[in-house]
XYZ file of N, CA and C in Angstrom:
417
model
N 133.599 84.470 68.860
C 134.730 83.582 68.663
C 135.035 82.878 69.989
N 135.267 81.588 69.938
C 135.501 80.802 71.150
C 136.902 81.025 71.695
N 137.007 80.885 72.978
C 138.279 81.008 73.681
C 139.111 79.764 73.386
N 140.341 79.942 73.003
C 141.164 78.808 72.607
C 141.484 77.869 73.765
N 141.617 78.391 74.989
C 141.987 77.514 76.094
C 140.790 76.799 76.693
N 139.590 77.411 76.672
C 138.446 76.763 77.301
C 137.293 76.515 76.332
N 137.338 77.094 75.132
C 136.260 76.914 74.174
C 135.040 77.776 74.457
N 135.134 78.727 75.386
C 133.994 79.553 75.774
C 133.990 80.843 74.954
N 132.843 81.156 74.368
C 132.676 82.377 73.585
C 132.096 83.478 74.474
N 132.091 84.710 73.961
C 131.540 85.848 74.689
C 130.348 86.381 73.902
N 129.176 86.376 74.524
C 127.969 86.880 73.906
C 128.103 88.395 73.714
N 127.624 88.909 72.572
C 127.721 90.340 72.285
C 127.004 91.195 73.335
N 125.975 90.648 73.964
C 125.240 91.366 74.999
C 126.161 91.763 76.163
N 127.185 90.949 76.424
C 128.146 91.248 77.494
C 128.911 92.528 77.186
N 129.390 92.632 75.964
C 130.151 93.816 75.566
C 129.268 95.059 75.568
N 128.022 94.911 75.123
C 127.091 96.029 75.094
C 126.784 96.520 76.517
N 126.529 95.598 77.439
C 126.234 95.981 78.826
C 127.447 96.674 79.455
N 128.645 96.172 79.146
C 129.848 96.801 79.685
C 130.024 98.220 79.128
N 129.789 98.392 77.826
C 129.906 99.728 77.217
C 128.906 100.705 77.829
N 127.705 100.225 78.134
C 126.711 101.083 78.769
C 127.171 101.506 80.159
N 127.827 100.614 80.873
C 128.366 100.953 82.191
C 129.518 101.938 82.045
N 130.412 101.662 81.109
C 131.626 102.471 80.968
C 131.344 103.854 80.365
N 130.629 103.910 79.288
C 130.461 105.157 78.549
C 129.315 106.015 79.082
N 128.197 105.375 79.373
C 127.035 106.156 79.767
C 126.788 106.143 81.272
N 127.527 105.308 81.984
C 127.334 105.172 83.432
C 125.881 104.851 83.757
N 125.235 104.051 82.883
C 123.832 103.719 83.100
C 123.639 102.537 84.044
N 124.725 101.837 84.374
C 124.650 100.709 85.312
C 125.681 100.917 86.422
N 125.388 100.400 87.604
C 126.368 100.386 88.689
C 127.269 99.157 88.541
N 126.667 98.043 88.111
C 127.444 96.816 87.943
C 126.774 95.913 86.923
N 127.570 94.969 86.414
C 127.059 93.920 85.540
C 127.693 92.615 86.017
N 126.861 91.596 86.190
C 127.343 90.268 86.581
C 127.178 89.349 85.373
N 128.206 88.568 85.108
C 128.228 87.656 83.960
C 128.355 86.221 84.456
N 127.816 85.291 83.680
C 127.944 83.866 84.005
C 128.100 83.062 82.727
N 128.527 81.834 82.881
C 128.550 80.915 81.748
C 127.133 80.396 81.541
N 126.727 80.247 80.291
C 125.382 79.719 80.035
C 125.301 78.257 80.479
N 124.097 77.689 80.402
C 123.873 76.339 80.941
C 124.693 75.261 80.244
N 125.100 75.511 79.019
C 125.918 74.529 78.286
C 127.411 74.822 78.414
N 127.774 75.863 79.174
C 129.173 76.290 79.324
C 129.817 76.608 77.983
N 129.012 77.162 77.055
C 129.506 77.484 75.726
C 129.886 78.954 75.577
N 129.205 79.833 76.334
C 129.482 81.253 76.196
C 129.181 81.994 77.495
N 129.825 83.156 77.616
C 129.577 84.041 78.749
C 128.386 84.908 78.380
N 127.418 85.004 79.312
C 126.210 85.801 79.092
C 126.003 86.744 80.277
N 125.139 87.742 80.096
C 124.810 88.659 81.187
C 123.877 87.940 82.152
N 124.217 87.981 83.425
C 123.403 87.358 84.464
C 122.497 88.390 85.127
N 123.060 89.566 85.455
C 122.280 90.610 86.123
C 122.936 91.958 85.860
N 122.095 92.974 85.728
C 122.556 94.349 85.566
C 122.001 95.149 86.742
N 122.896 95.853 87.438
C 122.480 96.670 88.575
C 122.271 98.111 88.161
N 121.164 98.686 88.585
C 120.875 100.078 88.243
C 121.863 101.007 88.935
N 121.908 102.223 88.465
C 122.840 103.217 89.006
C 122.577 103.487 90.487
N 121.354 103.284 90.950
C 121.014 103.561 92.348
C 121.386 102.420 93.301
N 121.777 101.266 92.757
C 122.130 100.135 93.621
C 123.495 100.354 94.272
N 123.686 99.709 95.407
C 124.903 99.877 96.195
C 125.836 98.692 96.014
N 127.020 98.827 96.595
C 127.973 97.716 96.568
C 127.407 96.521 97.335
N 126.667 96.787 98.388
C 126.043 95.704 99.150
C 125.023 94.962 98.286
N 124.236 95.695 97.503
C 123.291 95.061 96.568
C 124.055 94.158 95.600
N 125.172 94.674 95.106
C 126.004 93.900 94.181
C 126.508 92.609 94.816
N 127.109 92.697 95.998
C 127.681 91.496 96.624
C 126.597 90.481 96.977
N 125.407 90.958 97.332
C 124.303 90.032 97.623
C 123.798 89.331 96.366
N 124.085 89.897 95.202
C 123.653 89.300 93.936
C 124.555 88.160 93.480
N 125.724 88.041 94.092
C 126.638 86.956 93.721
C 126.214 85.667 94.432
N 126.189 84.548 93.710
C 125.771 83.294 94.346
C 126.813 82.790 95.346
N 126.336 82.127 96.380
C 127.232 81.593 97.408
C 128.047 80.404 96.922
N 127.502 79.664 95.943
C 128.114 78.382 95.579
C 128.449 78.248 94.092
N 128.533 79.366 93.383
C 128.845 79.293 91.948
C 129.707 80.490 91.555
N 130.461 80.331 90.505
C 131.390 81.367 90.041
C 130.662 82.395 89.181
N 131.242 83.585 89.123
C 130.745 84.655 88.253
C 131.898 85.588 87.908
N 131.731 86.315 86.808
C 132.564 87.469 86.507
C 131.674 88.681 86.753
N 132.295 89.792 87.096
C 131.492 90.998 87.284
C 132.344 92.227 87.029
N 131.678 93.310 86.679
C 132.315 94.624 86.635
C 131.503 95.530 87.544
N 132.228 96.371 88.286
C 131.581 97.290 89.230
C 132.163 98.675 89.019
N 131.293 99.662 88.891
C 131.703 101.050 88.715
C 131.821 101.684 90.099
N 133.058 101.852 90.546
C 133.336 102.351 91.894
C 133.591 103.853 91.851
N 132.688 104.618 92.446
C 132.839 106.070 92.543
C 133.468 106.413 93.878
N 134.385 107.374 93.866
C 135.029 107.775 95.116
C 135.518 109.211 95.001
N 135.868 109.770 96.147
C 136.405 111.124 96.219
C 137.821 111.046 96.770
N 138.760 111.670 96.092
C 140.152 111.643 96.533
C 140.357 112.586 97.716
N 141.542 112.507 98.317
C 141.878 113.412 99.418
C 141.853 114.867 98.974
N 142.053 115.103 97.671
C 142.027 116.460 97.126
C 140.612 116.888 96.751
N 139.613 116.089 97.153
C 138.203 116.356 96.910
C 137.826 116.287 95.424
N 138.504 115.425 94.688
C 138.167 115.177 93.285
C 137.290 113.931 93.204
N 136.207 114.022 92.438
C 135.342 112.863 92.228
C 135.918 112.031 91.091
N 136.094 110.733 91.361
C 136.652 109.835 90.357
C 135.845 108.550 90.327
N 136.153 107.750 89.332
C 135.485 106.469 89.173
C 136.492 105.467 88.628
N 136.411 104.245 89.092
C 137.235 103.165 88.551
C 136.352 101.967 88.284
N 136.607 101.323 87.160
C 135.855 100.127 86.819
C 136.664 98.911 87.248
N 136.082 98.152 88.164
C 136.711 96.940 88.680
C 136.179 95.716 87.952
N 137.083 94.807 87.608
C 136.703 93.476 87.135
C 136.862 92.554 88.327
N 135.823 91.805 88.642
C 135.861 90.910 89.799
C 135.606 89.489 89.323
N 136.551 88.609 89.654
C 136.395 87.186 89.376
C 135.970 86.525 90.686
N 134.710 86.129 90.751
C 134.132 85.533 91.954
C 134.175 84.014 91.819
N 134.904 83.366 92.717
C 135.065 81.922 92.671
C 135.039 81.362 94.096
N 133.834 81.191 94.662
C 133.744 80.750 96.056
C 134.340 79.355 96.256
N 134.898 79.147 97.434
C 135.541 77.871 97.752
C 134.618 76.678 97.548
N 133.317 76.849 97.801
C 132.402 75.704 97.724
C 131.847 75.448 96.318
N 132.276 76.240 95.341
C 131.863 75.995 93.953
C 132.502 74.692 93.468
N 131.883 74.076 92.466
C 132.421 72.833 91.904
C 133.790 73.092 91.281
N 134.702 72.158 91.459
C 136.072 72.305 90.964
C 136.080 72.516 89.449
N 135.293 71.742 88.718
C 135.256 71.866 87.259
C 134.805 73.278 86.855
N 133.809 73.797 87.553
C 133.312 75.146 87.267
C 134.403 76.182 87.526
N 135.082 76.058 88.656
C 136.148 77.008 88.978
C 137.249 76.969 87.921
N 137.582 75.779 87.450
C 138.628 75.644 86.419
C 138.170 76.293 85.106
N 136.925 76.101 84.743
C 136.407 76.666 83.494
C 136.397 78.192 83.560
N 135.951 78.750 84.669
C 135.960 80.202 84.830
C 137.392 80.741 84.820
N 138.296 80.050 85.503
C 139.688 80.505 85.558
C 140.337 80.487 84.177
N 140.069 79.446 83.392
C 140.705 79.340 82.071
C 140.092 80.301 81.051
N 138.899 80.793 81.302
C 138.229 81.709 80.378
C 138.395 83.170 80.765
N 138.861 83.441 81.972
C 138.857 84.801 82.529
C 139.645 85.799 81.693
N 140.890 85.504 81.353
C 141.726 86.481 80.659
C 141.160 86.846 79.293
N 140.680 85.871 78.566
C 140.086 86.133 77.251
C 138.847 87.004 77.402
N 138.005 86.682 78.384
C 136.793 87.464 78.596
C 137.136 88.899 78.990
N 138.089 89.037 79.893
C 138.487 90.358 80.372
C 139.007 91.227 79.222
N 139.713 90.632 78.271
C 140.219 91.381 77.113
C 139.085 91.948 76.265
N 137.935 91.292 76.280
C 136.783 91.777 75.510
C 136.215 93.063 76.105
N 136.494 93.312 77.380
C 135.941 94.468 78.076
C 137.017 95.537 78.180
N 137.135 96.357 77.166
C 138.176 97.366 77.100
C 137.830 98.537 78.009
N 138.678 98.786 78.998
C 138.438 99.909 79.897
C 138.441 99.513 81.367
N 138.764 98.275 81.657
C 138.857 97.838 83.053
C 140.102 98.464 83.666
N 139.966 99.001 84.869
C 141.070 99.730 85.493
C 141.667 99.018 86.699
N 140.961 98.050 87.258
C 141.469 97.312 88.416
C 140.824 95.927 88.424
N 141.468 95.001 89.104
C 140.951 93.639 89.144
C 141.025 93.083 90.556
N 140.017 92.299 90.885
C 139.977 91.583 92.155
C 139.617 90.133 91.867
N 140.232 89.227 92.599
C 139.817 87.835 92.574
C 139.408 87.488 93.990
N 138.231 86.926 94.137
C 137.722 86.653 95.474
C 137.137 85.248 95.574
N 137.407 84.611 96.719
C 136.833 83.298 96.999
C 135.839 83.365 98.155
N 135.847 84.490 98.874
C 134.819 84.736 99.885
C 134.622 86.248 100.007
N 133.486 86.680 100.577
C 133.163 88.112 100.588
C 134.218 89.004 101.242
N 134.978 88.492 102.182
C 135.974 89.334 102.857
C 137.079 89.789 101.898
N 137.320 89.034 100.843
C 138.364 89.376 99.876
C 137.931 90.471 98.909
N 136.668 90.862 98.967
C 136.179 91.937 98.104
C 135.356 92.931 98.910
N 135.823 93.217 100.099
C 135.137 94.169 100.962
C 135.228 95.576 100.363
N 134.386 96.470 100.871
C 134.400 97.860 100.423
C 135.776 98.478 100.658
N 136.387 98.157 101.803
C 137.722 98.691 102.108
C 138.769 98.188 101.115
N 138.615 96.956 100.661
C 139.552 96.407 99.669
C 139.421 97.191 98.361
N 138.213 97.450 97.936
C 138.014 98.251 96.714
C 138.624 99.628 96.889
N 138.359 100.237 98.017
C 138.854 101.580 98.279
C 140.383 101.617 98.212
N 141.034 100.645 98.826
C 142.513 100.629 98.835
C 143.083 100.378 97.439
N 142.400 99.578 96.622
C 142.857 99.304 95.260
C 142.604 100.470 94.312
N 141.630 101.291 94.633
C 141.263 102.392 93.738
C 142.222 103.565 93.840
N 142.830 103.752 94.996
C 143.678 104.923 95.196
C 145.088 104.725 94.665
Protein backbone atom coordinates (compact mmCIF):
# COMPACT_ATOMS: atom_id res chain seq x y z
CA UNK A 1 0.00 0.00 0.00
CA UNK A 2 1.39 3.42 -0.96
CA UNK A 3 2.21 6.09 1.56
CA UNK A 4 -0.44 8.80 1.47
CA UNK A 5 1.98 11.71 1.90
CA UNK A 6 4.67 10.62 -0.57
CA UNK A 7 3.10 7.80 -2.61
CA UNK A 8 5.94 5.41 -1.67
CA UNK A 9 5.09 1.77 -0.95
CA UNK A 10 7.05 -0.71 1.19
CA UNK A 11 8.29 -3.89 -0.47
CA UNK A 12 7.47 -7.05 1.53
CA UNK A 13 11.17 -8.01 1.41
CA UNK A 14 11.85 -5.06 3.76
CA UNK A 15 9.53 -6.41 6.44
CA UNK A 16 10.94 -9.92 6.04
CA UNK A 17 14.56 -8.73 6.40
CA UNK A 18 13.61 -6.71 9.48
CA UNK A 19 11.84 -9.72 11.07
CA UNK A 20 14.94 -11.84 10.46
CA UNK A 21 17.03 -9.22 12.25
CA UNK A 22 14.56 -8.80 15.11
CA UNK A 23 13.42 -12.36 15.77
CA UNK A 24 16.29 -14.54 14.67
CA UNK A 25 19.16 -12.06 15.04
CA UNK A 26 20.43 -13.37 11.70
CA UNK A 27 21.53 -9.89 10.53
CA UNK A 28 23.53 -7.13 12.21
CA UNK A 29 21.89 -4.46 10.05
CA UNK A 30 19.64 -3.86 7.07
CA UNK A 31 19.92 -0.81 4.80
CA UNK A 32 16.89 0.27 2.77
CA UNK A 33 16.57 2.62 -0.20
CA UNK A 34 13.95 3.92 -2.57
CA UNK A 35 13.90 2.03 -5.86
CA UNK A 36 14.99 3.76 -9.08
CA UNK A 37 11.45 4.99 -9.80
CA UNK A 38 10.96 6.25 -6.21
CA UNK A 39 7.86 4.05 -6.01
CA UNK A 40 8.77 1.76 -3.12
CA UNK A 41 11.27 1.12 -0.36
CA UNK A 42 13.47 -1.91 -1.08
CA UNK A 43 16.34 -3.70 0.68
CA UNK A 44 19.68 -2.22 -0.34
CA UNK A 45 22.08 -4.29 1.78
CA UNK A 46 21.96 -6.84 4.58
CA UNK A 47 24.88 -7.07 7.00
CA UNK A 48 25.83 -10.43 8.44
CA UNK A 49 25.92 -10.98 12.18
CA UNK A 50 29.74 -10.80 12.13
CA UNK A 51 29.83 -7.30 10.61
CA UNK A 52 30.63 -4.30 12.79
CA UNK A 53 29.14 -0.86 13.20
CA UNK A 54 32.05 0.47 11.15
CA UNK A 55 31.12 -1.93 8.31
CA UNK A 56 27.57 -0.60 8.55
CA UNK A 57 28.52 3.09 8.43
CA UNK A 58 30.87 2.47 5.48
CA UNK A 59 27.93 0.91 3.62
CA UNK A 60 25.96 4.16 3.69
CA UNK A 61 26.45 6.33 0.60
CA UNK A 62 28.13 9.71 1.01
CA UNK A 63 25.70 11.54 -1.27
CA UNK A 64 22.34 9.75 -1.04
CA UNK A 65 19.71 9.05 1.61
CA UNK A 66 18.93 5.69 3.19
CA UNK A 67 16.89 4.15 5.97
CA UNK A 68 18.55 1.52 8.11
CA UNK A 69 18.06 -0.67 11.14
CA UNK A 70 21.00 -1.70 13.31
CA UNK A 71 20.98 -4.34 16.04
CA UNK A 72 23.07 -2.79 18.81
CA UNK A 73 24.36 -5.25 21.42
CA UNK A 74 25.70 -3.90 24.69
CA UNK A 75 26.40 -4.78 28.30
CA UNK A 76 24.87 -2.73 31.10
CA UNK A 77 26.72 -1.56 34.21
CA UNK A 78 25.08 -4.51 35.99
CA UNK A 79 26.78 -6.84 33.47
CA UNK A 80 23.53 -7.71 31.67
CA UNK A 81 23.73 -8.36 27.93
CA UNK A 82 21.08 -6.42 26.04
CA UNK A 83 20.20 -5.43 22.52
CA UNK A 84 18.37 -2.48 21.02
CA UNK A 85 17.17 -2.08 17.47
CA UNK A 86 17.93 1.37 16.11
CA UNK A 87 16.16 2.96 13.16
CA UNK A 88 18.53 5.34 11.40
CA UNK A 89 17.41 7.93 8.87
CA UNK A 90 20.53 8.82 6.88
CA UNK A 91 20.21 12.08 4.97
CA UNK A 92 23.62 13.58 4.12
CA UNK A 93 23.81 17.33 3.53
CA UNK A 94 25.06 16.85 -0.04
CA UNK A 95 22.13 14.64 -1.10
CA UNK A 96 19.68 16.14 -3.60
CA UNK A 97 16.99 18.27 -1.95
CA UNK A 98 14.17 16.40 -3.70
CA UNK A 99 15.57 13.07 -2.49
CA UNK A 100 15.87 14.32 1.09
CA UNK A 101 12.26 15.56 0.99
CA UNK A 102 10.99 12.24 -0.37
CA UNK A 103 12.82 10.23 2.30
CA UNK A 104 11.63 12.61 5.03
CA UNK A 105 7.98 12.42 3.94
CA UNK A 106 8.07 8.61 3.72
CA UNK A 107 10.00 7.91 6.94
CA UNK A 108 7.19 7.69 9.51
CA UNK A 109 5.04 5.40 7.37
CA UNK A 110 8.00 3.14 6.64
CA UNK A 111 9.06 3.05 10.28
CA UNK A 112 5.54 1.96 11.31
CA UNK A 113 5.92 -1.09 9.05
CA UNK A 114 8.89 -2.22 11.16
CA UNK A 115 7.32 -3.23 14.46
CA UNK A 116 9.92 -3.49 17.20
CA UNK A 117 12.15 -0.45 16.72
CA UNK A 118 13.39 0.73 20.11
CA UNK A 119 15.39 3.88 19.30
CA UNK A 120 15.79 6.31 16.44
CA UNK A 121 18.59 8.44 15.06
CA UNK A 122 18.54 11.00 12.29
CA UNK A 123 21.91 11.82 10.83
CA UNK A 124 23.23 14.18 8.17
CA UNK A 125 26.89 13.32 8.70
CA UNK A 126 28.76 10.41 10.34
CA UNK A 127 29.47 12.32 13.56
CA UNK A 128 25.73 12.39 14.34
CA UNK A 129 25.63 8.59 14.43
CA UNK A 130 28.89 7.77 16.14
CA UNK A 131 29.27 4.65 18.28
CA UNK A 132 29.17 6.86 21.39
CA UNK A 133 25.88 8.37 20.24
CA UNK A 134 24.34 4.90 19.90
CA UNK A 135 25.70 3.91 23.28
CA UNK A 136 24.24 7.00 25.00
CA UNK A 137 20.83 6.47 23.34
CA UNK A 138 20.72 2.79 24.25
CA UNK A 139 21.10 3.23 28.00
